[in-house]
Amino acid sequence: MAENPFSKKLQGFFKTIQQPEPATGLTPRTAVWKKNKAVLWHYAPADKKYRVPVFLVYSLVNQAFILDLGPQNSLIEALTNSGYDVYLLDFGIPGYEDKDITMDDYVVQYIQKGVRRALYHAKADEITVMGFCLGGTFAAIYAAISEEPVKNLILSVAPIDFSMVPAFDQWAEELRETDADLDSILDAWGLIPAPAIKSGMRLVTSPIYYSPYLSLLSRADNEEYTKRWKRFNHWTNNHIPFAGAALKQILHDLGKENKLVKGSLVIDGKQADLGNINANLLAIASSFDRLVPKEQILPAMDLVSSKDKKFHLLKGGHANLTSDGKVPGYLDDWLSVRSGQIK
């Protein structure tokens, strides 16, 4: 008698759930710079084909291994296989002693210094900066004050315009329209603990949080899918603490006053006006992104001074990266012709 298809899926479901957490971050790498908890990782291509290295900036909310989940599920692996020199700025996991780190610090002391180190290490004349989610916001802020030769700027699901925050619309309105005092709460915490960050993300995705498990059940008889699901689920459950000083600044300067769009944001004494950006720009949004809808990214297209700029809308959710071992076609087509191919 043939095995019941549902029974096979059920067996695969529980087998996947009970398996230990998988290994991630498997692409060979070398640490080329460190600051506090942060590490600048270099991923060398076996066959270098482009002169312009790629500098990746991830968010502060999750760990950066989403960019290197595992074989065939790694944007970093795909970029190196395509011939790019890749650098990843991993901010690390902050401790209570890091509670006073500000947005200025992250942009200048970490991103800017990391870019300088990458340029020196790669012996490159120009660089591509690619930021994801809040890391993309910071990448845009950095590019607006940059003294370094940023040739290409890629903003992936990065919030730029905070006047419309659908996932937190009532909270955002309360913050903008009232004298709600969140500072005292953040000061009392100092470092926002990881469980609080995780709860906030669960609140945004409610009531569809359990949908990943339904997806697993529907495809639990597919071994390749279950392996990727296990790695991705491991990442989604690994939120990290958030420096209170940086969060206060984000809430006030971006969330309440929307200074980045208004051109009034000042970072380390410099005006972070998006009009200062002349780098080639690729802005990426996802059609089903509940966290950062396209309306939050689109204004960047009009605010930057870049002559070469493109907006690309993906079909998917917030974390929409490679799953076939290759650089996504839209990204490969755009980046390859702007990265100085070595003949």
GROMACS .gro file of C-alpha atoms in nm:
model
  343
    1MET     CA    1   0.000   0.000   0.000
    2ALA     CA    2   0.131   0.339  -0.098
    3GLU     CA    3   0.226   0.573   0.184
    4ASN     CA    4  -0.027   0.845   0.260
    5PRO     CA    5   0.115   1.174   0.120
    6PHE     CA    6  -0.002   1.369   0.425
    7SER     CA    7   0.157   1.115   0.658
    8LYS     CA    8   0.488   1.163   0.476
    9LYS     CA    9   0.460   1.540   0.514
   10LEU     CA   10   0.374   1.505   0.881
   11GLN     CA   11   0.679   1.287   0.939
   12GLY     CA   12   0.896   1.541   0.756
   13PHE     CA   13   0.745   1.824   0.959
   14PHE     CA   14   0.829   1.675   1.300
   15LYS     CA   15   1.168   1.555   1.179
   16THR     CA   16   1.256   1.910   1.073
   17ILE     CA   17   1.128   2.067   1.395
   18GLN     CA   18   1.325   1.825   1.612
   19GLN     CA   19   1.654   1.859   1.425
   20PRO     CA   20   1.934   2.063   1.590
   21GLU     CA   21   1.994   2.413   1.460
   22PRO     CA   22   2.190   2.401   1.134
   23ALA     CA   23   2.533   2.546   1.070
   24THR     CA   24   2.528   2.884   0.894
   25GLY     CA   25   2.792   3.123   0.767
   26LEU     CA   26   2.981   2.853   0.579
   27THR     CA   27   3.137   3.063   0.303
   28PRO     CA   28   3.515   3.093   0.370
   29ARG     CA   29   3.602   3.432   0.516
   30THR     CA   30   3.877   3.631   0.685
   31ALA     CA   31   3.846   3.905   0.946
   32VAL     CA   32   4.024   4.217   0.817
   33TRP     CA   33   3.912   4.476   1.076
   34LYS     CA   34   3.750   4.476   1.417
   35LYS     CA   35   3.595   4.743   1.637
   36ASN     CA   36   3.427   4.663   1.965
   37LYS     CA   37   3.182   4.379   1.883
   38ALA     CA   38   3.190   4.450   1.509
   39VAL     CA   39   3.391   4.251   1.255
   40LEU     CA   40   3.459   4.332   0.891
   41TRP     CA   41   3.466   4.000   0.708
   42HIS     CA   42   3.626   3.954   0.368
   43TYR     CA   43   3.500   3.685   0.130
   44ALA     CA   44   3.747   3.638  -0.153
   45PRO     CA   45   3.627   3.512  -0.493
   46ALA     CA   46   3.806   3.213  -0.642
   47ASP     CA   47   3.817   3.399  -0.974
   48LYS     CA   48   3.800   3.776  -0.933
   49LYS     CA   49   3.614   3.932  -1.226
   50TYR     CA   50   3.531   4.283  -1.100
   51ARG     CA   51   3.746   4.566  -0.970
   52VAL     CA   52   3.478   4.729  -0.752
   53PRO     CA   53   3.425   4.539  -0.424
   54VAL     CA   54   3.084   4.499  -0.259
   55PHE     CA   55   3.042   4.621   0.100
   56LEU     CA   56   2.737   4.476   0.277
   57VAL     CA   57   2.563   4.646   0.571
   58TYR     CA   58   2.298   4.447   0.753
   59SER     CA   59   2.037   4.562   1.005
   60LEU     CA   60   2.078   4.596   1.382
   61VAL     CA   61   1.769   4.387   1.458
   62ASN     CA   62   1.884   4.041   1.344
   63GLN     CA   63   2.215   3.870   1.292
   64ALA     CA   64   2.381   3.906   0.954
   65PHE     CA   65   2.406   3.534   0.877
   66ILE     CA   66   2.083   3.565   0.675
   67LEU     CA   67   2.321   3.674   0.397
   68ASP     CA   68   2.509   3.343   0.425
   69LEU     CA   69   2.250   3.088   0.534
   70GLY     CA   70   2.410   2.789   0.368
   71PRO     CA   71   2.515   2.637   0.035
   72GLN     CA   72   2.284   2.749  -0.248
   73ASN     CA   73   2.109   2.982   0.000
   74SER     CA   74   2.375   3.248   0.039
   75LEU     CA   75   2.389   3.586  -0.129
   76ILE     CA   76   2.752   3.615  -0.022
   77GLU     CA   77   2.840   3.279  -0.174
   78ALA     CA   78   2.660   3.375  -0.495
   79LEU     CA   79   2.845   3.708  -0.519
   80THR     CA   80   3.186   3.548  -0.467
   81ASN     CA   81   3.105   3.273  -0.718
   82SER     CA   82   3.023   3.549  -0.966
   83GLY     CA   83   3.366   3.706  -0.915
   84TYR     CA   84   3.301   3.987  -0.666
   85ASP     CA   85   3.524   4.078  -0.374
   86VAL     CA   86   3.275   4.087  -0.083
   87TYR     CA   87   3.301   4.257   0.254
   88LEU     CA   88   3.040   4.218   0.529
   89LEU     CA   89   3.021   4.457   0.822
   90ASP     CA   90   2.884   4.240   1.103
   91PHE     CA   91   2.792   4.474   1.390
   92GLY     CA   92   2.794   4.181   1.632
   93ILE     CA   93   2.577   4.144   1.941
   94PRO     CA   94   2.584   4.449   2.169
   95GLY     CA   95   2.613   4.419   2.546
   96TYR     CA   96   2.491   4.654   2.816
   97GLU     CA   97   2.822   4.840   2.794
   98ASP     CA   98   2.718   4.941   2.439
   99LYS     CA   99   2.394   5.114   2.542
  100ASP     CA  100   2.531   5.461   2.459
  101ILE     CA  101   2.625   5.384   2.098
  102THR     CA  102   2.438   5.632   1.876
  103MET     CA  103   2.327   5.634   1.515
  104ASP     CA  104   2.616   5.875   1.449
  105ASP     CA  105   2.855   5.614   1.588
  106TYR     CA  106   2.718   5.336   1.370
  107VAL     CA  107   2.739   5.550   1.056
  108VAL     CA  108   3.079   5.713   1.113
  109GLN     CA  109   3.275   5.492   1.351
  110TYR     CA  110   3.161   5.162   1.204
  111ILE     CA  111   3.032   5.199   0.846
  112GLN     CA  112   3.262   5.478   0.727
  113LYS     CA  113   3.572   5.332   0.891
  114GLY     CA  114   3.475   4.987   0.764
  115VAL     CA  115   3.444   5.117   0.408
  116ARG     CA  116   3.786   5.281   0.433
  117ARG     CA  117   3.937   4.956   0.553
  118ALA     CA  118   3.769   4.759   0.273
  119LEU     CA  119   3.897   5.003   0.009
  120TYR     CA  120   4.249   4.973   0.150
  121HIS     CA  121   4.234   4.595   0.180
  122ALA     CA  122   4.093   4.549  -0.172
  123LYS     CA  123   4.331   4.810  -0.319
  124ALA     CA  124   4.023   4.949  -0.491
  125ASP     CA  125   3.951   5.297  -0.624
  126GLU     CA  126   3.573   5.270  -0.578
  127ILE     CA  127   3.325   5.061  -0.383
  128THR     CA  128   2.965   4.937  -0.392
  129VAL     CA  129   2.770   4.978  -0.067
  130MET     CA  130   2.465   4.755  -0.028
  131GLY     CA  131   2.241   4.794   0.277
  132PHE     CA  132   1.951   4.583   0.397
  133CYS     CA  133   1.650   4.706   0.597
  134LEU     CA  134   1.773   4.946   0.869
  135GLY     CA  135   2.125   4.873   0.746
  136GLY     CA  136   2.010   5.022   0.416
  137THR     CA  137   1.885   5.333   0.595
  138PHE     CA  138   2.226   5.369   0.760
  139ALA     CA  139   2.396   5.303   0.424
  140ALA     CA  140   2.197   5.587   0.266
  141ILE     CA  141   2.285   5.819   0.556
  142TYR     CA  142   2.650   5.723   0.520
  143ALA     CA  143   2.645   5.782   0.144
  144ALA     CA  144   2.499   6.129   0.209
  145ILE     CA  145   2.805   6.230   0.415
  146SER     CA  146   3.062   6.004   0.253
  147GLU     CA  147   3.407   6.129   0.162
  148GLU     CA  148   3.489   5.789   0.012
  149PRO     CA  149   3.443   5.695  -0.357
  150VAL     CA  150   3.105   5.517  -0.340
  151LYS     CA  151   3.033   5.422  -0.700
  152ASN     CA  152   2.716   5.218  -0.644
  153LEU     CA  153   2.456   5.234  -0.368
  154ILE     CA  154   2.204   4.951  -0.334
  155LEU     CA  155   1.918   4.992  -0.087
  156SER     CA  156   1.729   4.668  -0.025
  157VAL     CA  157   1.393   4.699   0.158
  158ALA     CA  158   1.539   5.001   0.338
  159PRO     CA  159   1.303   5.253   0.505
  160ILE     CA  160   1.381   5.608   0.392
  161ASP     CA  161   1.053   5.797   0.436
  162PHE     CA  162   0.917   5.750   0.788
  163SER     CA  163   0.604   5.960   0.735
  164MET     CA  164   0.418   5.638   0.651
  165VAL     CA  165   0.489   5.340   0.876
  166PRO     CA  166   0.196   5.102   0.820
  167ALA     CA  167   0.311   4.827   1.054
  168PHE     CA  168   0.338   5.074   1.344
  169ASP     CA  169   0.099   5.340   1.217
  170GLN     CA  170  -0.078   5.412   1.547
  171TRP     CA  171   0.248   5.412   1.740
  172ALA     CA  172   0.410   5.644   1.486
  173GLU     CA  173   0.116   5.885   1.502
  174GLU     CA  174   0.131   5.885   1.881
  175LEU     CA  175   0.503   5.959   1.867
  176ARG     CA  176   0.460   6.245   1.619
  177GLU     CA  177   0.145   6.407   1.752
  178THR     CA  178   0.187   6.380   2.130
  179ASP     CA  179   0.451   6.424   2.395
  180ALA     CA  180   0.477   6.050   2.452
  181ASP     CA  181   0.788   5.998   2.662
  182LEU     CA  182   0.963   5.686   2.542
  183ASP     CA  183   1.304   5.821   2.636
  184SER     CA  184   1.259   5.744   3.005
  185ILE     CA  185   1.169   5.383   2.921
  186LEU     CA  186   1.466   5.343   2.689
  187ASP     CA  187   1.695   5.509   2.942
  188ALA     CA  188   1.574   5.271   3.212
  189TRP     CA  189   1.647   4.973   2.990
  190GLY     CA  190   1.970   5.112   2.845
  191LEU     CA  191   2.002   4.814   2.615
  192ILE     CA  192   1.675   4.694   2.464
  193PRO     CA  193   1.677   4.317   2.524
  194ALA     CA  194   1.646   4.070   2.238
  195PRO     CA  195   1.311   3.926   2.362
  196ALA     CA  196   1.159   4.274   2.341
  197ILE     CA  197   1.285   4.317   1.986
  198LYS     CA  198   1.150   3.974   1.895
  199SER     CA  199   0.810   4.054   2.048
  200GLY     CA  200   0.794   4.374   1.842
  201MET     CA  201   0.860   4.183   1.521
  202ARG     CA  202   0.599   3.921   1.614
  203LEU     CA  203   0.350   4.201   1.673
  204VAL     CA  204   0.408   4.332   1.322
  205THR     CA  205   0.359   3.992   1.159
  206SER     CA  206   0.054   3.904   1.371
  207PRO     CA  207  -0.176   3.726   1.306
  208ILE     CA  208   0.020   3.537   1.042
  209TYR     CA  209   0.321   3.438   1.254
  210TYR     CA  210   0.238   3.068   1.235
  211SER     CA  211   0.226   3.072   0.857
  212PRO     CA  212   0.593   2.958   0.830
  213TYR     CA  213   0.493   2.638   1.008
  214LEU     CA  214   0.199   2.589   0.775
  215SER     CA  215   0.438   2.640   0.484
  216LEU     CA  216   0.670   2.379   0.631
  217LEU     CA  217   0.386   2.131   0.673
  218SER     CA  218   0.272   2.178   0.314
  219ARG     CA  219   0.621   2.105   0.177
  220ALA     CA  220   0.774   1.888   0.448
  221ASP     CA  221   0.825   1.603   0.200
  222ASN     CA  222   1.073   1.821   0.007
  223GLU     CA  223   1.414   1.774   0.169
  224GLU     CA  224   1.578   2.075   0.005
  225TYR     CA  225   1.293   2.298   0.118
  226THR     CA  226   1.304   2.172   0.477
  227LYS     CA  227   1.679   2.237   0.497
  228ARG     CA  228   1.633   2.596   0.384
  229TRP     CA  229   1.329   2.642   0.611
  230LYS     CA  230   1.529   2.522   0.912
  231ARG     CA  231   1.810   2.769   0.844
  232PHE     CA  232   1.572   3.057   0.781
  233ASN     CA  233   1.366   2.980   1.092
  234HIS     CA  234   1.688   2.971   1.294
  235TRP     CA  235   1.764   3.324   1.174
  236THR     CA  236   1.415   3.461   1.246
  237ASN     CA  237   1.441   3.341   1.606
  238ASN     CA  238   1.779   3.502   1.666
  239HIS     CA  239   1.703   3.866   1.734
  240ILE     CA  240   1.968   4.065   1.916
  241PRO     CA  241   1.966   4.352   2.168
  242PHE     CA  242   1.951   4.714   2.050
  243ALA     CA  243   2.152   5.006   2.190
  244GLY     CA  244   1.908   5.241   2.364
  245ALA     CA  245   2.086   5.561   2.253
  246ALA     CA  246   2.068   5.459   1.887
  247LEU     CA  247   1.702   5.362   1.914
  248LYS     CA  248   1.614   5.695   2.078
  249GLN     CA  249   1.785   5.881   1.796
  250ILE     CA  250   1.609   5.670   1.533
  251LEU     CA  251   1.270   5.729   1.695
  252HIS     CA  252   1.320   6.104   1.718
  253ASP     CA  253   1.526   6.198   1.412
  254LEU     CA  254   1.372   5.949   1.171
  255GLY     CA  255   1.041   5.829   1.315
  256LYS     CA  256   0.913   6.155   1.464
  257GLU     CA  257   1.078   6.429   1.260
  258ASN     CA  258   1.155   6.240   0.935
  259LYS     CA  259   1.480   6.435   0.904
  260LEU     CA  260   1.635   6.212   0.639
  261VAL     CA  261   1.365   6.295   0.386
  262LYS     CA  262   1.353   6.661   0.492
  263GLY     CA  263   1.728   6.699   0.448
  264SER     CA  264   1.779   6.820   0.805
  265LEU     CA  265   1.951   6.515   0.954
  266VAL     CA  266   2.293   6.596   1.100
  267ILE     CA  267   2.544   6.316   1.157
  268ASP     CA  268   2.871   6.391   1.331
  269GLY     CA  269   2.835   6.759   1.242
  270LYS     CA  270   2.762   6.693   0.874
  271GLN     CA  271   2.429   6.740   0.699
  272ALA     CA  272   2.310   6.401   0.575
  273ASP     CA  273   2.114   6.534   0.280
  274LEU     CA  274   2.018   6.263   0.031
  275GLY     CA  275   2.074   6.523  -0.240
  276ASN     CA  276   2.445   6.479  -0.172
  277ILE     CA  277   2.430   6.127  -0.316
  278ASN     CA  278   2.557   6.095  -0.674
  279ALA     CA  279   2.634   5.722  -0.673
  280ASN     CA  280   2.454   5.490  -0.912
  281LEU     CA  281   2.142   5.388  -0.719
  282LEU     CA  282   1.942   5.065  -0.715
  283ALA     CA  283   1.646   5.074  -0.477
  284ILE     CA  284   1.469   4.743  -0.407
  285ALA     CA  285   1.130   4.681  -0.248
  286SER     CA  286   0.909   4.373  -0.208
  287SER     CA  287   0.543   4.362  -0.299
  288PHE     CA  288   0.432   4.176   0.015
  289ASP     CA  289   0.664   4.342   0.266
  290ARG     CA  290   0.470   4.426   0.583
  291LEU     CA  291   0.769   4.588   0.752
  292VAL     CA  292   0.898   4.819   0.478
  293PRO     CA  293   0.649   4.876   0.193
  294LYS     CA  294   0.764   5.032  -0.131
  295GLU     CA  295   0.618   5.369  -0.029
  296GLN     CA  296   0.894   5.404   0.228
  297ILE     CA  297   1.170   5.350  -0.027
  298LEU     CA  298   1.037   5.521  -0.341
  299PRO     CA  299   1.104   5.880  -0.220
  300ALA     CA  300   1.477   5.809  -0.240
  301MET     CA  301   1.445   5.802  -0.618
  302ASP     CA  302   1.352   6.170  -0.626
  303LEU     CA  303   1.571   6.288  -0.339
  304VAL     CA  304   1.913   6.164  -0.456
  305SER     CA  305   2.112   6.352  -0.721
  306SER     CA  306   2.216   6.033  -0.898
  307LYS     CA  307   2.176   6.039  -1.274
  308ASP     CA  308   2.184   5.660  -1.291
  309LYS     CA  309   1.905   5.527  -1.068
  310LYS     CA  310   1.662   5.238  -1.084
  311PHE     CA  311   1.376   5.105  -0.872
  312HIS     CA  312   1.303   4.731  -0.869
  313LEU     CA  313   0.996   4.567  -0.713
  314LEU     CA  314   1.030   4.204  -0.609
  315LYS     CA  315   0.747   3.957  -0.563
  316GLY     CA  316   0.792   3.840  -0.207
  317GLY     CA  317   0.830   3.938   0.155
  318HIS     CA  318   1.083   4.129   0.360
  319ALA     CA  319   1.369   3.877   0.354
  320ASN     CA  320   1.378   3.794  -0.015
  321LEU     CA  321   1.727   3.672  -0.104
  322THR     CA  322   1.883   3.408  -0.327
  323SER     CA  323   1.766   3.047  -0.303
  324ASP     CA  324   1.930   2.889  -0.607
  325GLY     CA  325   2.298   2.963  -0.553
  326LYS     CA  326   2.301   3.247  -0.804
  327VAL     CA  327   2.293   3.624  -0.777
  328PRO     CA  328   1.933   3.726  -0.856
  329GLY     CA  329   1.905   3.822  -1.222
  330TYR     CA  330   1.790   4.180  -1.166
  331LEU     CA  331   2.085   4.241  -0.929
  332ASP     CA  332   2.343   4.066  -1.147
  333ASP     CA  333   2.233   4.257  -1.457
  334TRP     CA  334   2.253   4.592  -1.278
  335LEU     CA  335   2.570   4.539  -1.073
  336SER     CA  336   2.788   4.360  -1.327
  337VAL     CA  337   2.797   4.650  -1.574
  338ARG     CA  338   2.875   4.899  -1.296
  339SER     CA  339   3.156   4.710  -1.121
  340GLY     CA  340   3.450   4.749  -1.358
  341GLN     CA  341   3.479   4.408  -1.520
  342ILE     CA  342   3.837   4.279  -1.538
  343LYS     CA  343   3.916   4.187  -1.897
   0.00000   0.00000   0.00000
